[in-house]
Amino acid sequence: MRFTIIGAGNGGLAFAAFLSKQGYNVNLFDKFTEIIEPIQTNNNKIEFNEDKENYSVQLDVITDNLNESIQYADFIFVVTPAFIHETLAYELASIIKKKQIVILHPGRTGGAIIFKNIFNKFNKNNIIGETETLLFSCRKINGTKVKVYGKKNYVGLATIPSDKSVEVTSSLNQAIPYFKPFENILETSLNNMGAVFHPAPLIFNINRIENKEEFKFYLDGITPLISTYIEKIDQERIKVAKAYNLEVPNALEWLNTKYGVKSSNLYDSLQKNKSYSSITAPSTVMTRYVLEDVPMSLVPISHLAKEKKIEVPIINSLIKFASDIYNKDFYNEGRNLKDLSMYID
Ligand SMILES: NC(=O)C1=CN([C@@H]2O[C@H](COP(=O)(O)OP(=O)(O)OC[C@H]3O[C@@H](n4cnc5c(N)ncnc54)[C@H](OP(=O)(O)O)[C@@H]3O)[C@@H](O)[C@H]2O)C=CC1
Ligand SMILES: O=C(CO)[C@H](O)[C@H](O)COP(=O)(O)O
């Protein structure tokens, strides 16, 4: 199996190193010269660190040429914030080859639909998959090194068409044995925990971020009251999932299955999650925690609710609040997933 990874950021570097270590052929693409240059000048070598495991690998190709990067790939992993999915889908649609499989790590809410609709315009029938979240909790600590704070026990993966989820997951698991087939992309999309964990704490701590205060996002940024608010967002997400006949875990259960954290309440569980203990708050308010997770996560969840006439007042008020603070119209700029029903057979 040959892999192309799009996005040499935190997750892209982690996947590239993980796969290269096992001898897989990996091409890494990023559009920004300043991102790829440090790796090129390091002789294509990147470093992976997780706990006591530390290794260095040499990538086959690192490039800012998308066409070159995908030439021989069986799997194309998109490991970027969801706000560039649409642009990327157009770029890929014109050059992708038959049988190449695209996997979004993650799709956030509805990423695979965005890709599928754009690929359809180009008469491309490639399988598109999306995961519920990124396998790794990780950060690049310099231009060539990634630190992995934790790996989920497993990550749900679904494809369009949905009857390919099992086959794609089992192929991928030969290389990365952490994926579990989900029913369809509605299940991955409604298990999007970024929607639950990211925007609210970010907004409630925005003054600290503007003041350049360094603090731990999950440990210090989520206090008991903020945690209670997060649970309300989570309850609305679960209500929406129920309207689509889907049972999704609540945030507490999710932390337990993904990270093995055991606790009776969400605040305590977030505090106890070792994978979260080192994650610092973003250094700027222009962060994916809002710019990705409001328009690409909360907004499509809100649209899914509207479709089923489900009330999600807290999610809607958070979208409005974030829009007012950021002086944007996230609701209208975000994903609306009006074609969803075509893809959840
Ligand atoms: N990192 C983590 O622990 C987790 C991440 N995720 C999700 O995984 C996905 C990937 O995350 P992560 O790897 O951390 O993302 P990064 O922020 O590291 O971004 C990945 C790559 O995309 C590039 N990028 C960012 N913005 C743009 C843009 N506007 N145009 C073109 N390229 C851009 C980045 O470049 P640049 O560096 O210049 O911004 C970077 O090279 C996201 O959806 C995220 O929410 C989910 C759970 C955990
Ligand atoms: O458990 C997760 C939800 O997707 C992430 O791993 C967690 O949110 C940490 O990653 P980040 O804060 O970088 O998104």
mmCIF file of C-alpha atoms and ligand atoms in Angstrom:
data_model
loop_
_atom_site.group_PDB
_atom_site.id
_atom_site.type_symbol
_atom_site.label_atom_id
_atom_site.label_comp_id
_atom_site.label_asym_id
_atom_site.label_seq_id
_atom_site.Cartn_x
_atom_site.Cartn_y
_atom_site.Cartn_z
ATOM 1 C CA MET A 1 0.000 0.000 0.000
ATOM 2 C CA ARG A 2 1.231 3.469 -0.878
ATOM 3 C CA PHE A 3 0.087 6.574 0.926
ATOM 4 C CA THR A 4 -0.045 10.269 0.170
ATOM 5 C CA ILE A 5 -0.620 12.547 3.096
ATOM 6 C CA ILE A 6 -1.987 16.007 2.443
ATOM 7 C CA GLY A 7 -1.030 18.450 5.181
ATOM 8 C CA ALA A 8 2.347 18.383 6.898
ATOM 9 C CA GLY A 9 0.922 19.703 10.144
ATOM 10 C CA ASN A 10 0.482 17.920 13.470
ATOM 11 C CA GLY A 11 -1.547 14.946 12.286
ATOM 12 C CA GLY A 12 0.054 14.718 8.844
ATOM 13 C CA LEU A 13 3.512 14.383 10.337
ATOM 14 C CA ALA A 14 2.303 11.783 12.840
ATOM 15 C CA PHE A 15 0.715 9.602 10.132
ATOM 16 C CA ALA A 16 3.710 10.030 7.828
ATOM 17 C CA ALA A 17 6.143 8.897 10.511
ATOM 18 C CA PHE A 18 3.921 6.070 11.773
ATOM 19 C CA LEU A 19 3.503 4.611 8.276
ATOM 20 C CA SER A 20 7.104 5.125 7.169
ATOM 21 C CA LYS A 21 8.351 3.378 10.282
ATOM 22 C CA GLN A 22 6.532 0.244 9.129
ATOM 23 C CA GLY A 23 8.099 0.435 5.699
ATOM 24 C CA TYR A 24 5.177 1.907 3.775
ATOM 25 C CA ASN A 25 5.860 4.290 0.940
ATOM 26 C CA VAL A 26 4.767 7.773 2.041
ATOM 27 C CA ASN A 27 4.578 10.984 0.049
ATOM 28 C CA LEU A 28 3.882 14.100 2.076
ATOM 29 C CA PHE A 29 2.316 17.194 0.536
ATOM 30 C CA ASP A 30 1.849 20.672 1.938
ATOM 31 C CA LYS A 31 1.140 23.806 -0.045
ATOM 32 C CA PHE A 32 3.257 26.036 2.182
ATOM 33 C CA THR A 33 6.977 26.235 1.356
ATOM 34 C CA GLU A 34 7.798 27.234 4.926
ATOM 35 C CA ILE A 35 6.228 23.973 6.122
ATOM 36 C CA ILE A 36 8.046 21.640 3.731
ATOM 37 C CA GLU A 37 11.429 23.375 3.620
ATOM 38 C CA PRO A 38 12.600 22.347 7.106
ATOM 39 C CA ILE A 39 11.846 18.708 6.217
ATOM 40 C CA GLN A 40 13.588 18.925 2.847
ATOM 41 C CA THR A 41 16.663 20.508 4.388
ATOM 42 C CA ASN A 42 16.638 17.714 6.971
ATOM 43 C CA ASN A 43 17.075 15.172 4.149
ATOM 44 C CA ASN A 44 13.326 14.286 4.280
ATOM 45 C CA LYS A 45 13.746 13.055 7.850
ATOM 46 C CA ILE A 46 11.033 13.553 10.456
ATOM 47 C CA GLU A 47 10.889 12.518 14.069
ATOM 48 C CA PHE A 48 8.043 10.925 16.008
ATOM 49 C CA ASN A 49 7.823 10.921 19.770
ATOM 50 C CA GLU A 50 5.159 9.194 21.834
ATOM 51 C CA ASP A 51 5.885 8.546 25.454
ATOM 52 C CA LYS A 52 9.102 6.513 25.488
ATOM 53 C CA GLU A 53 8.925 5.724 21.789
ATOM 54 C CA ASN A 54 11.132 8.011 19.753
ATOM 55 C CA TYR A 55 12.131 7.377 16.170
ATOM 56 C CA SER A 56 13.254 9.104 13.041
ATOM 57 C CA VAL A 57 12.210 8.108 9.516
ATOM 58 C CA GLN A 58 13.035 9.288 6.057
ATOM 59 C CA LEU A 59 10.056 10.081 3.823
ATOM 60 C CA ASP A 60 10.075 9.044 0.182
ATOM 61 C CA VAL A 61 8.816 12.373 -1.110
ATOM 62 C CA ILE A 62 7.982 15.713 0.463
ATOM 63 C CA THR A 63 6.608 18.220 -1.982
ATOM 64 C CA ASP A 64 4.404 21.233 -2.610
ATOM 65 C CA ASN A 65 3.282 19.706 -5.909
ATOM 66 C CA LEU A 66 -0.062 17.983 -5.342
ATOM 67 C CA ASN A 67 -0.087 16.173 -8.669
ATOM 68 C CA GLU A 68 3.370 14.740 -8.105
ATOM 69 C CA SER A 69 2.487 13.741 -4.550
ATOM 70 C CA ILE A 70 -0.502 11.571 -5.491
ATOM 71 C CA GLN A 71 0.946 9.799 -8.542
ATOM 72 C CA TYR A 72 1.345 6.333 -7.022
ATOM 73 C CA ALA A 73 -0.938 6.501 -4.001
ATOM 74 C CA ASP A 74 -3.512 3.882 -3.137
ATOM 75 C CA PHE A 75 -4.736 5.968 -0.213
ATOM 76 C CA ILE A 76 -4.789 9.749 -0.034
ATOM 77 C CA PHE A 77 -5.104 10.974 3.538
ATOM 78 C CA VAL A 78 -6.378 14.526 3.994
ATOM 79 C CA VAL A 79 -5.046 15.712 7.333
ATOM 80 C CA THR A 80 -5.940 19.388 7.394
ATOM 81 C CA PRO A 81 -8.500 21.582 9.093
ATOM 82 C CA ALA A 82 -11.910 21.097 7.488
ATOM 83 C CA PHE A 83 -12.127 24.687 6.283
ATOM 84 C CA ILE A 84 -9.847 23.778 3.394
ATOM 85 C CA HIS A 85 -11.725 20.619 2.399
ATOM 86 C CA GLU A 86 -13.684 22.361 -0.347
ATOM 87 C CA THR A 87 -10.652 23.958 -2.023
ATOM 88 C CA LEU A 88 -8.726 20.745 -1.735
ATOM 89 C CA ALA A 89 -11.572 18.685 -3.167
ATOM 90 C CA TYR A 90 -11.590 20.865 -6.291
ATOM 91 C CA GLU A 91 -7.807 20.588 -6.609
ATOM 92 C CA LEU A 92 -7.878 16.804 -6.199
ATOM 93 C CA ALA A 93 -10.946 16.184 -8.345
ATOM 94 C CA SER A 94 -9.194 17.235 -11.516
ATOM 95 C CA ILE A 95 -6.125 15.033 -10.987
ATOM 96 C CA ILE A 96 -7.186 12.024 -8.962
ATOM 97 C CA LYS A 97 -6.883 8.606 -10.613
ATOM 98 C CA LYS A 98 -9.434 5.802 -10.684
ATOM 99 C CA LYS A 99 -9.305 3.517 -7.639
ATOM 100 C CA GLN A 100 -7.451 5.998 -5.427
ATOM 101 C CA ILE A 101 -9.253 6.222 -2.091
ATOM 102 C CA VAL A 102 -9.489 9.490 -0.182
ATOM 103 C CA ILE A 103 -9.774 9.447 3.606
ATOM 104 C CA LEU A 104 -10.437 12.616 5.584
ATOM 105 C CA HIS A 105 -8.795 12.542 9.007
ATOM 106 C CA PRO A 106 -11.306 13.682 10.205
ATOM 107 C CA GLY A 107 -14.297 14.810 8.131
ATOM 108 C CA ARG A 108 -15.527 16.911 11.038
ATOM 109 C CA THR A 109 -19.244 17.054 10.148
ATOM 110 C CA GLY A 110 -19.962 16.186 6.526
ATOM 111 C CA GLY A 111 -16.488 16.480 5.014
ATOM 112 C CA ALA A 112 -16.975 13.372 2.887
ATOM 113 C CA ILE A 113 -20.154 14.853 1.413
ATOM 114 C CA ILE A 114 -18.313 18.022 0.430
ATOM 115 C CA PHE A 115 -15.700 15.896 -1.371
ATOM 116 C CA LYS A 116 -18.244 13.581 -2.977
ATOM 117 C CA ASN A 117 -20.353 16.431 -4.377
ATOM 118 C CA ILE A 118 -17.305 18.101 -5.883
ATOM 119 C CA PHE A 119 -15.926 14.825 -7.260
ATOM 120 C CA ASN A 120 -19.345 14.157 -8.856
ATOM 121 C CA LYS A 121 -19.043 17.403 -10.806
ATOM 122 C CA PHE A 122 -15.849 15.980 -12.325
ATOM 123 C CA ASN A 123 -17.436 12.548 -12.885
ATOM 124 C CA LYS A 124 -14.996 11.002 -10.433
ATOM 125 C CA ASN A 125 -16.341 7.972 -8.569
ATOM 126 C CA ASN A 126 -13.568 7.478 -6.047
ATOM 127 C CA ILE A 127 -14.455 6.135 -2.625
ATOM 128 C CA ILE A 128 -14.348 8.904 -0.034
ATOM 129 C CA GLY A 129 -13.962 8.063 3.632
ATOM 130 C CA GLU A 130 -13.958 10.127 6.780
ATOM 131 C CA THR A 131 -12.996 9.411 10.353
ATOM 132 C CA GLU A 132 -14.814 10.680 13.446
ATOM 133 C CA THR A 133 -11.635 12.307 14.773
ATOM 134 C CA LEU A 134 -7.882 12.220 14.320
ATOM 135 C CA LEU A 135 -6.270 9.058 15.656
ATOM 136 C CA PHE A 136 -3.502 11.014 17.362
ATOM 137 C CA SER A 137 -3.631 13.822 19.889
ATOM 138 C CA CYS A 138 -0.474 15.524 18.775
ATOM 139 C CA ARG A 139 1.444 18.713 18.132
ATOM 140 C CA LYS A 140 4.396 19.551 15.924
ATOM 141 C CA ILE A 141 7.058 20.768 18.273
ATOM 142 C CA ASN A 142 9.335 22.023 15.531
ATOM 143 C CA GLY A 143 9.467 21.873 11.740
ATOM 144 C CA THR A 144 10.423 18.202 11.626
ATOM 145 C CA LYS A 145 9.257 16.673 14.899
ATOM 146 C CA VAL A 146 5.843 15.641 16.163
ATOM 147 C CA LYS A 147 4.931 14.855 19.734
ATOM 148 C CA VAL A 148 2.049 12.441 20.230
ATOM 149 C CA TYR A 149 0.308 12.925 23.578
ATOM 150 C CA GLY A 150 -1.982 9.983 23.032
ATOM 151 C CA LYS A 151 -3.593 7.650 20.544
ATOM 152 C CA LYS A 152 -7.266 6.789 20.685
ATOM 153 C CA ASN A 153 -8.058 3.118 21.303
ATOM 154 C CA TYR A 154 -9.916 3.167 17.998
ATOM 155 C CA VAL A 155 -11.404 5.662 15.588
ATOM 156 C CA GLY A 156 -14.631 5.207 13.604
ATOM 157 C CA LEU A 157 -14.382 5.347 9.829
ATOM 158 C CA ALA A 158 -17.160 5.430 7.230
ATOM 159 C CA THR A 159 -17.182 5.817 3.476
ATOM 160 C CA ILE A 160 -19.338 7.008 0.632
ATOM 161 C CA PRO A 161 -20.663 4.624 -0.575
ATOM 162 C CA SER A 162 -21.375 3.255 2.876
ATOM 163 C CA ASP A 163 -21.100 -0.398 1.836
ATOM 164 C CA LYS A 164 -17.344 0.061 1.351
ATOM 165 C CA SER A 165 -16.638 1.019 4.979
ATOM 166 C CA VAL A 166 -15.795 -2.506 6.116
ATOM 167 C CA GLU A 167 -13.509 -3.299 3.188
ATOM 168 C CA VAL A 168 -11.653 0.035 3.342
ATOM 169 C CA THR A 169 -11.259 -0.172 7.100
ATOM 170 C CA SER A 170 -9.864 -3.659 6.965
ATOM 171 C CA SER A 171 -7.303 -2.683 4.288
ATOM 172 C CA LEU A 172 -6.223 0.318 6.297
ATOM 173 C CA ASN A 173 -5.986 -1.685 9.475
ATOM 174 C CA GLN A 174 -3.154 -3.720 7.949
ATOM 175 C CA ALA A 175 -1.061 -0.571 8.263
ATOM 176 C CA ILE A 176 -2.781 1.322 11.084
ATOM 177 C CA PRO A 177 -4.750 -1.126 13.235
ATOM 178 C CA TYR A 178 -6.943 1.451 14.944
ATOM 179 C CA PHE A 179 -9.955 1.922 12.668
ATOM 180 C CA LYS A 180 -13.441 0.569 13.202
ATOM 181 C CA PRO A 181 -16.064 0.605 10.456
ATOM 182 C CA PHE A 182 -19.013 2.875 11.224
ATOM 183 C CA GLU A 183 -22.446 2.498 9.634
ATOM 184 C CA ASN A 184 -22.257 5.588 7.457
ATOM 185 C CA ILE A 185 -20.853 9.109 7.388
ATOM 186 C CA LEU A 186 -23.701 10.361 9.544
ATOM 187 C CA GLU A 187 -22.267 8.290 12.370
ATOM 188 C CA THR A 188 -18.728 9.669 11.934
ATOM 189 C CA SER A 189 -20.140 13.178 11.520
ATOM 190 C CA LEU A 190 -22.253 13.035 14.656
ATOM 191 C CA ASN A 191 -19.412 11.583 16.711
ATOM 192 C CA ASN A 192 -17.493 14.771 15.998
ATOM 193 C CA MET A 193 -16.255 15.574 19.460
ATOM 194 C CA GLY A 194 -14.413 18.662 18.254
ATOM 195 C CA ALA A 195 -17.835 20.329 18.047
ATOM 196 C CA VAL A 196 -18.347 19.598 21.718
ATOM 197 C CA PHE A 197 -14.885 20.183 23.189
ATOM 198 C CA HIS A 198 -13.493 23.070 21.174
ATOM 199 C CA PRO A 199 -15.652 26.157 20.511
ATOM 200 C CA ALA A 200 -17.247 26.714 23.919
ATOM 201 C CA PRO A 201 -14.068 26.635 26.064
ATOM 202 C CA LEU A 202 -12.257 28.710 23.461
ATOM 203 C CA ILE A 203 -14.935 31.413 23.496
ATOM 204 C CA PHE A 204 -15.173 31.403 27.308
ATOM 205 C CA ASN A 205 -11.378 31.862 27.552
ATOM 206 C CA ILE A 206 -10.979 34.265 24.677
ATOM 207 C CA ASN A 207 -9.576 37.118 26.758
ATOM 208 C CA ARG A 208 -6.759 34.879 27.997
ATOM 209 C CA ILE A 209 -5.867 33.972 24.440
ATOM 210 C CA GLU A 210 -5.970 37.585 23.277
ATOM 211 C CA ASN A 211 -3.773 38.488 26.229
ATOM 212 C CA LYS A 212 -1.256 35.838 25.115
ATOM 213 C CA GLU A 213 -1.649 33.904 28.347
ATOM 214 C CA GLU A 214 -0.305 30.373 28.175
ATOM 215 C CA PHE A 215 -2.639 27.860 29.780
ATOM 216 C CA LYS A 216 -3.671 24.256 29.428
ATOM 217 C CA PHE A 217 -6.732 24.164 27.198
ATOM 218 C CA TYR A 218 -8.471 21.129 28.637
ATOM 219 C CA LEU A 219 -7.140 21.257 32.186
ATOM 220 C CA ASP A 220 -7.362 24.971 32.960
ATOM 221 C CA GLY A 221 -9.698 26.179 30.218
ATOM 222 C CA ILE A 222 -12.521 23.798 31.096
ATOM 223 C CA THR A 223 -13.756 24.573 34.589
ATOM 224 C CA PRO A 224 -16.749 22.811 36.210
ATOM 225 C CA LEU A 225 -19.289 25.333 34.902
ATOM 226 C CA ILE A 226 -17.817 25.276 31.399
ATOM 227 C CA SER A 227 -17.895 21.503 31.553
ATOM 228 C CA THR A 228 -21.597 21.624 32.439
ATOM 229 C CA TYR A 229 -22.199 23.903 29.462
ATOM 230 C CA ILE A 230 -20.282 21.481 27.217
ATOM 231 C CA GLU A 231 -22.577 18.701 28.417
ATOM 232 C CA LYS A 232 -25.557 20.714 27.228
ATOM 233 C CA ILE A 233 -24.015 21.047 23.771
ATOM 234 C CA ASP A 234 -23.346 17.330 23.895
ATOM 235 C CA GLN A 235 -26.955 16.515 24.838
ATOM 236 C CA GLU A 236 -28.175 18.448 21.813
ATOM 237 C CA ARG A 237 -25.749 16.546 19.544
ATOM 238 C CA ILE A 238 -27.095 13.259 20.954
ATOM 239 C CA LYS A 239 -30.693 14.444 20.429
ATOM 240 C CA VAL A 240 -29.923 15.167 16.771
ATOM 241 C CA ALA A 241 -28.306 11.749 16.347
ATOM 242 C CA LYS A 242 -31.409 10.090 17.879
ATOM 243 C CA ALA A 243 -33.600 11.850 15.332
ATOM 244 C CA TYR A 244 -31.577 10.012 12.681
ATOM 245 C CA ASN A 245 -31.934 6.698 14.576
ATOM 246 C CA LEU A 246 -28.324 6.796 15.701
ATOM 247 C CA GLU A 247 -27.119 5.978 19.201
ATOM 248 C CA VAL A 248 -23.926 7.952 19.792
ATOM 249 C CA PRO A 249 -21.911 7.938 23.018
ATOM 250 C CA ASN A 250 -22.017 10.997 25.209
ATOM 251 C CA ALA A 251 -18.762 12.888 25.797
ATOM 252 C CA LEU A 252 -18.066 11.017 29.026
ATOM 253 C CA GLU A 253 -18.570 7.622 27.375
ATOM 254 C CA TRP A 254 -16.555 8.770 24.362
ATOM 255 C CA LEU A 255 -13.566 9.666 26.557
ATOM 256 C CA ASN A 256 -13.855 6.271 28.161
ATOM 257 C CA THR A 257 -13.923 4.273 24.919
ATOM 258 C CA LYS A 258 -11.358 6.377 23.115
ATOM 259 C CA TYR A 259 -8.850 7.023 25.887
ATOM 260 C CA GLY A 260 -9.837 4.547 28.567
ATOM 261 C CA VAL A 261 -10.565 7.342 31.063
ATOM 262 C CA LYS A 262 -12.966 6.218 33.770
ATOM 263 C CA SER A 263 -14.968 8.723 35.748
ATOM 264 C CA SER A 264 -18.534 9.505 36.710
ATOM 265 C CA ASN A 265 -18.522 13.090 35.471
ATOM 266 C CA LEU A 266 -17.200 14.949 32.465
ATOM 267 C CA TYR A 267 -15.135 17.549 34.308
ATOM 268 C CA ASP A 268 -13.253 14.897 36.199
ATOM 269 C CA SER A 269 -12.797 12.802 33.085
ATOM 270 C CA LEU A 270 -11.270 15.719 31.165
ATOM 271 C CA GLN A 271 -8.958 16.399 34.097
ATOM 272 C CA LYS A 272 -7.884 12.767 34.229
ATOM 273 C CA ASN A 273 -7.225 12.304 30.526
ATOM 274 C CA LYS A 274 -3.442 12.099 30.278
ATOM 275 C CA SER A 275 -3.573 12.758 26.541
ATOM 276 C CA TYR A 276 -5.071 16.184 27.245
ATOM 277 C CA SER A 277 -2.819 17.198 30.107
ATOM 278 C CA SER A 278 -0.118 18.812 27.969
ATOM 279 C CA ILE A 279 -2.314 20.432 25.332
ATOM 280 C CA THR A 280 -1.977 24.173 25.616
ATOM 281 C CA ALA A 281 -4.546 26.673 24.420
ATOM 282 C CA PRO A 282 -4.082 28.052 20.912
ATOM 283 C CA SER A 283 -1.747 31.037 20.781
ATOM 284 C CA THR A 284 -4.135 33.022 18.606
ATOM 285 C CA VAL A 285 -7.881 33.498 18.385
ATOM 286 C CA MET A 286 -7.625 32.623 14.683
ATOM 287 C CA THR A 287 -7.697 28.950 15.564
ATOM 288 C CA ARG A 288 -9.318 25.827 14.150
ATOM 289 C CA TYR A 289 -11.129 25.443 17.482
ATOM 290 C CA VAL A 290 -13.466 28.179 16.200
ATOM 291 C CA LEU A 291 -12.760 28.646 12.492
ATOM 292 C CA GLU A 292 -13.139 24.922 11.855
ATOM 293 C CA ASP A 293 -15.420 23.731 14.620
ATOM 294 C CA VAL A 294 -18.092 26.403 14.388
ATOM 295 C CA PRO A 295 -18.762 26.430 10.597
ATOM 296 C CA MET A 296 -17.735 22.836 9.826
ATOM 297 C CA SER A 297 -19.043 21.130 12.967
ATOM 298 C CA LEU A 298 -21.681 23.066 14.933
ATOM 299 C CA VAL A 299 -23.338 24.634 11.876
ATOM 300 C CA PRO A 300 -23.930 21.346 9.994
ATOM 301 C CA ILE A 301 -25.179 19.746 13.236
ATOM 302 C CA SER A 302 -27.607 22.638 13.551
ATOM 303 C CA HIS A 303 -28.760 22.091 9.953
ATOM 304 C CA LEU A 304 -29.224 18.378 10.607
ATOM 305 C CA ALA A 305 -31.377 19.337 13.601
ATOM 306 C CA LYS A 306 -33.462 21.750 11.539
ATOM 307 C CA GLU A 307 -34.077 19.080 8.896
ATOM 308 C CA LYS A 308 -35.694 16.890 11.593
ATOM 309 C CA LYS A 309 -37.385 19.828 13.366
ATOM 310 C CA ILE A 310 -35.242 19.285 16.474
ATOM 311 C CA GLU A 311 -34.541 22.290 18.705
ATOM 312 C CA VAL A 312 -30.849 22.953 19.455
ATOM 313 C CA PRO A 313 -30.978 26.351 21.201
ATOM 314 C CA ILE A 314 -27.601 26.105 22.918
ATOM 315 C CA ILE A 315 -25.745 25.103 19.772
ATOM 316 C CA ASN A 316 -27.502 27.897 17.870
ATOM 317 C CA SER A 317 -26.720 30.486 20.520
ATOM 318 C CA LEU A 318 -23.052 29.448 20.519
ATOM 319 C CA ILE A 319 -22.920 29.785 16.721
ATOM 320 C CA LYS A 320 -24.498 33.260 17.049
ATOM 321 C CA PHE A 321 -22.192 34.276 19.882
ATOM 322 C CA ALA A 322 -19.088 33.122 17.997
ATOM 323 C CA SER A 323 -20.304 34.905 14.851
ATOM 324 C CA ASP A 324 -20.797 38.164 16.759
ATOM 325 C CA ILE A 325 -17.392 37.964 18.420
ATOM 326 C CA TYR A 326 -15.565 37.049 15.212
ATOM 327 C CA ASN A 327 -17.661 39.417 13.118
ATOM 328 C CA LYS A 328 -18.542 36.612 10.715
ATOM 329 C CA ASP A 329 -21.717 34.916 9.576
ATOM 330 C CA PHE A 330 -20.698 31.367 10.478
ATOM 331 C CA TYR A 331 -24.227 30.043 10.004
ATOM 332 C CA ASN A 332 -24.432 31.071 6.375
ATOM 333 C CA GLU A 333 -20.762 30.479 5.591
ATOM 334 C CA GLY A 334 -20.755 27.007 7.169
ATOM 335 C CA ARG A 335 -21.754 23.604 5.852
ATOM 336 C CA ASN A 336 -25.446 23.000 5.327
ATOM 337 C CA LEU A 337 -25.378 19.312 4.252
ATOM 338 C CA LYS A 338 -28.533 19.654 2.219
ATOM 339 C CA ASP A 339 -27.487 16.607 0.149
ATOM 340 C CA LEU A 340 -26.963 14.393 3.174
ATOM 341 C CA SER A 341 -29.913 12.087 2.548
ATOM 342 C CA MET A 342 -28.351 10.940 -0.745
ATOM 343 C CA TYR A 343 -25.416 9.459 1.107
ATOM 344 C CA ILE A 344 -26.763 7.759 4.202
ATOM 345 C CA ASP A 345 -28.258 4.693 2.615
HETATM 346 N N1 LIG B 1 -3.812 17.765 16.274
HETATM 347 C C1 LIG B 1 -4.643 17.038 17.011
HETATM 348 O O1 LIG B 1 -4.288 16.540 18.085
HETATM 349 C C2 LIG B 1 -6.041 16.792 16.539
HETATM 350 C C3 LIG B 1 -6.501 17.254 15.331
HETATM 351 N N2 LIG B 1 -7.774 16.951 14.940
HETATM 352 C C4 LIG B 1 -8.244 17.352 13.615
HETATM 353 O O2 LIG B 1 -7.364 16.807 12.616
HETATM 354 C C5 LIG B 1 -7.282 17.703 11.485
HETATM 355 C C6 LIG B 1 -5.833 18.041 11.249
HETATM 356 O O3 LIG B 1 -5.346 18.650 12.440
HETATM 357 P P1 LIG B 1 -3.848 19.130 12.584
HETATM 358 O O4 LIG B 1 -2.952 18.192 11.885
HETATM 359 O O5 LIG B 1 -3.644 19.429 14.016
HETATM 360 O O6 LIG B 1 -3.934 20.483 11.739
HETATM 361 P P2 LIG B 1 -2.836 21.614 11.518
HETATM 362 O O7 LIG B 1 -3.324 22.869 12.143
HETATM 363 O O8 LIG B 1 -1.503 21.119 11.930
HETATM 364 O O9 LIG B 1 -2.932 21.823 9.954
HETATM 365 C C7 LIG B 1 -2.571 20.817 9.019
HETATM 366 C C8 LIG B 1 -1.974 21.430 7.783
HETATM 367 O O10 LIG B 1 -2.963 22.205 7.107
HETATM 368 C C9 LIG B 1 -2.393 23.467 6.826
HETATM 369 N N3 LIG B 1 -3.345 24.551 6.777
HETATM 370 C C10 LIG B 1 -3.934 25.203 7.797
HETATM 371 N N4 LIG B 1 -4.722 26.173 7.319
HETATM 372 C C11 LIG B 1 -4.593 26.140 5.982
HETATM 373 C C12 LIG B 1 -5.152 26.884 4.925
HETATM 374 N N5 LIG B 1 -6.025 27.882 5.144
HETATM 375 N N6 LIG B 1 -4.791 26.575 3.650
HETATM 376 C C13 LIG B 1 -3.934 25.563 3.404
HETATM 377 N N7 LIG B 1 -3.376 24.822 4.371
HETATM 378 C C14 LIG B 1 -3.706 25.102 5.641
HETATM 379 C C15 LIG B 1 -1.458 23.698 7.974
HETATM 380 O O11 LIG B 1 -0.534 24.711 7.604
HETATM 381 P P3 LIG B 1 -0.087 25.779 8.743
HETATM 382 O O12 LIG B 1 0.736 24.997 9.699
HETATM 383 O O13 LIG B 1 0.681 26.796 7.957
HETATM 384 O O14 LIG B 1 -1.342 26.322 9.339
HETATM 385 C C16 LIG B 1 -0.819 22.375 8.152
HETATM 386 O O15 LIG B 1 0.269 22.191 7.300
HETATM 387 C C17 LIG B 1 -8.161 18.899 11.868
HETATM 388 O O16 LIG B 1 -9.440 18.670 11.352
HETATM 389 C C18 LIG B 1 -8.214 18.848 13.392
HETATM 390 O O17 LIG B 1 -9.342 19.438 13.956
HETATM 391 C C19 LIG B 1 -8.635 16.251 15.728
HETATM 392 C C20 LIG B 1 -8.229 15.788 16.947
HETATM 393 C C21 LIG B 1 -6.893 15.982 17.412
HETATM 394 O O1 LIG B 2 -10.178 13.849 21.470
HETATM 395 C C1 LIG B 2 -10.202 14.666 20.581
HETATM 396 C C2 LIG B 2 -11.468 15.216 19.939
HETATM 397 O O2 LIG B 2 -11.430 15.308 18.545
HETATM 398 C C3 LIG B 2 -8.937 15.253 20.259
HETATM 399 O O3 LIG B 2 -7.939 14.315 20.286
HETATM 400 C C4 LIG B 2 -8.737 16.262 21.270
HETATM 401 O O4 LIG B 2 -9.669 17.242 21.048
HETATM 402 C C5 LIG B 2 -7.312 16.732 21.281
HETATM 403 O O5 LIG B 2 -6.997 17.306 20.124
HETATM 404 P P1 LIG B 2 -7.173 18.798 19.722
HETATM 405 O O6 LIG B 2 -7.424 19.582 20.942
HETATM 406 O O7 LIG B 2 -5.873 19.076 19.065
HETATM 407 O O8 LIG B 2 -8.314 18.778 18.735
#
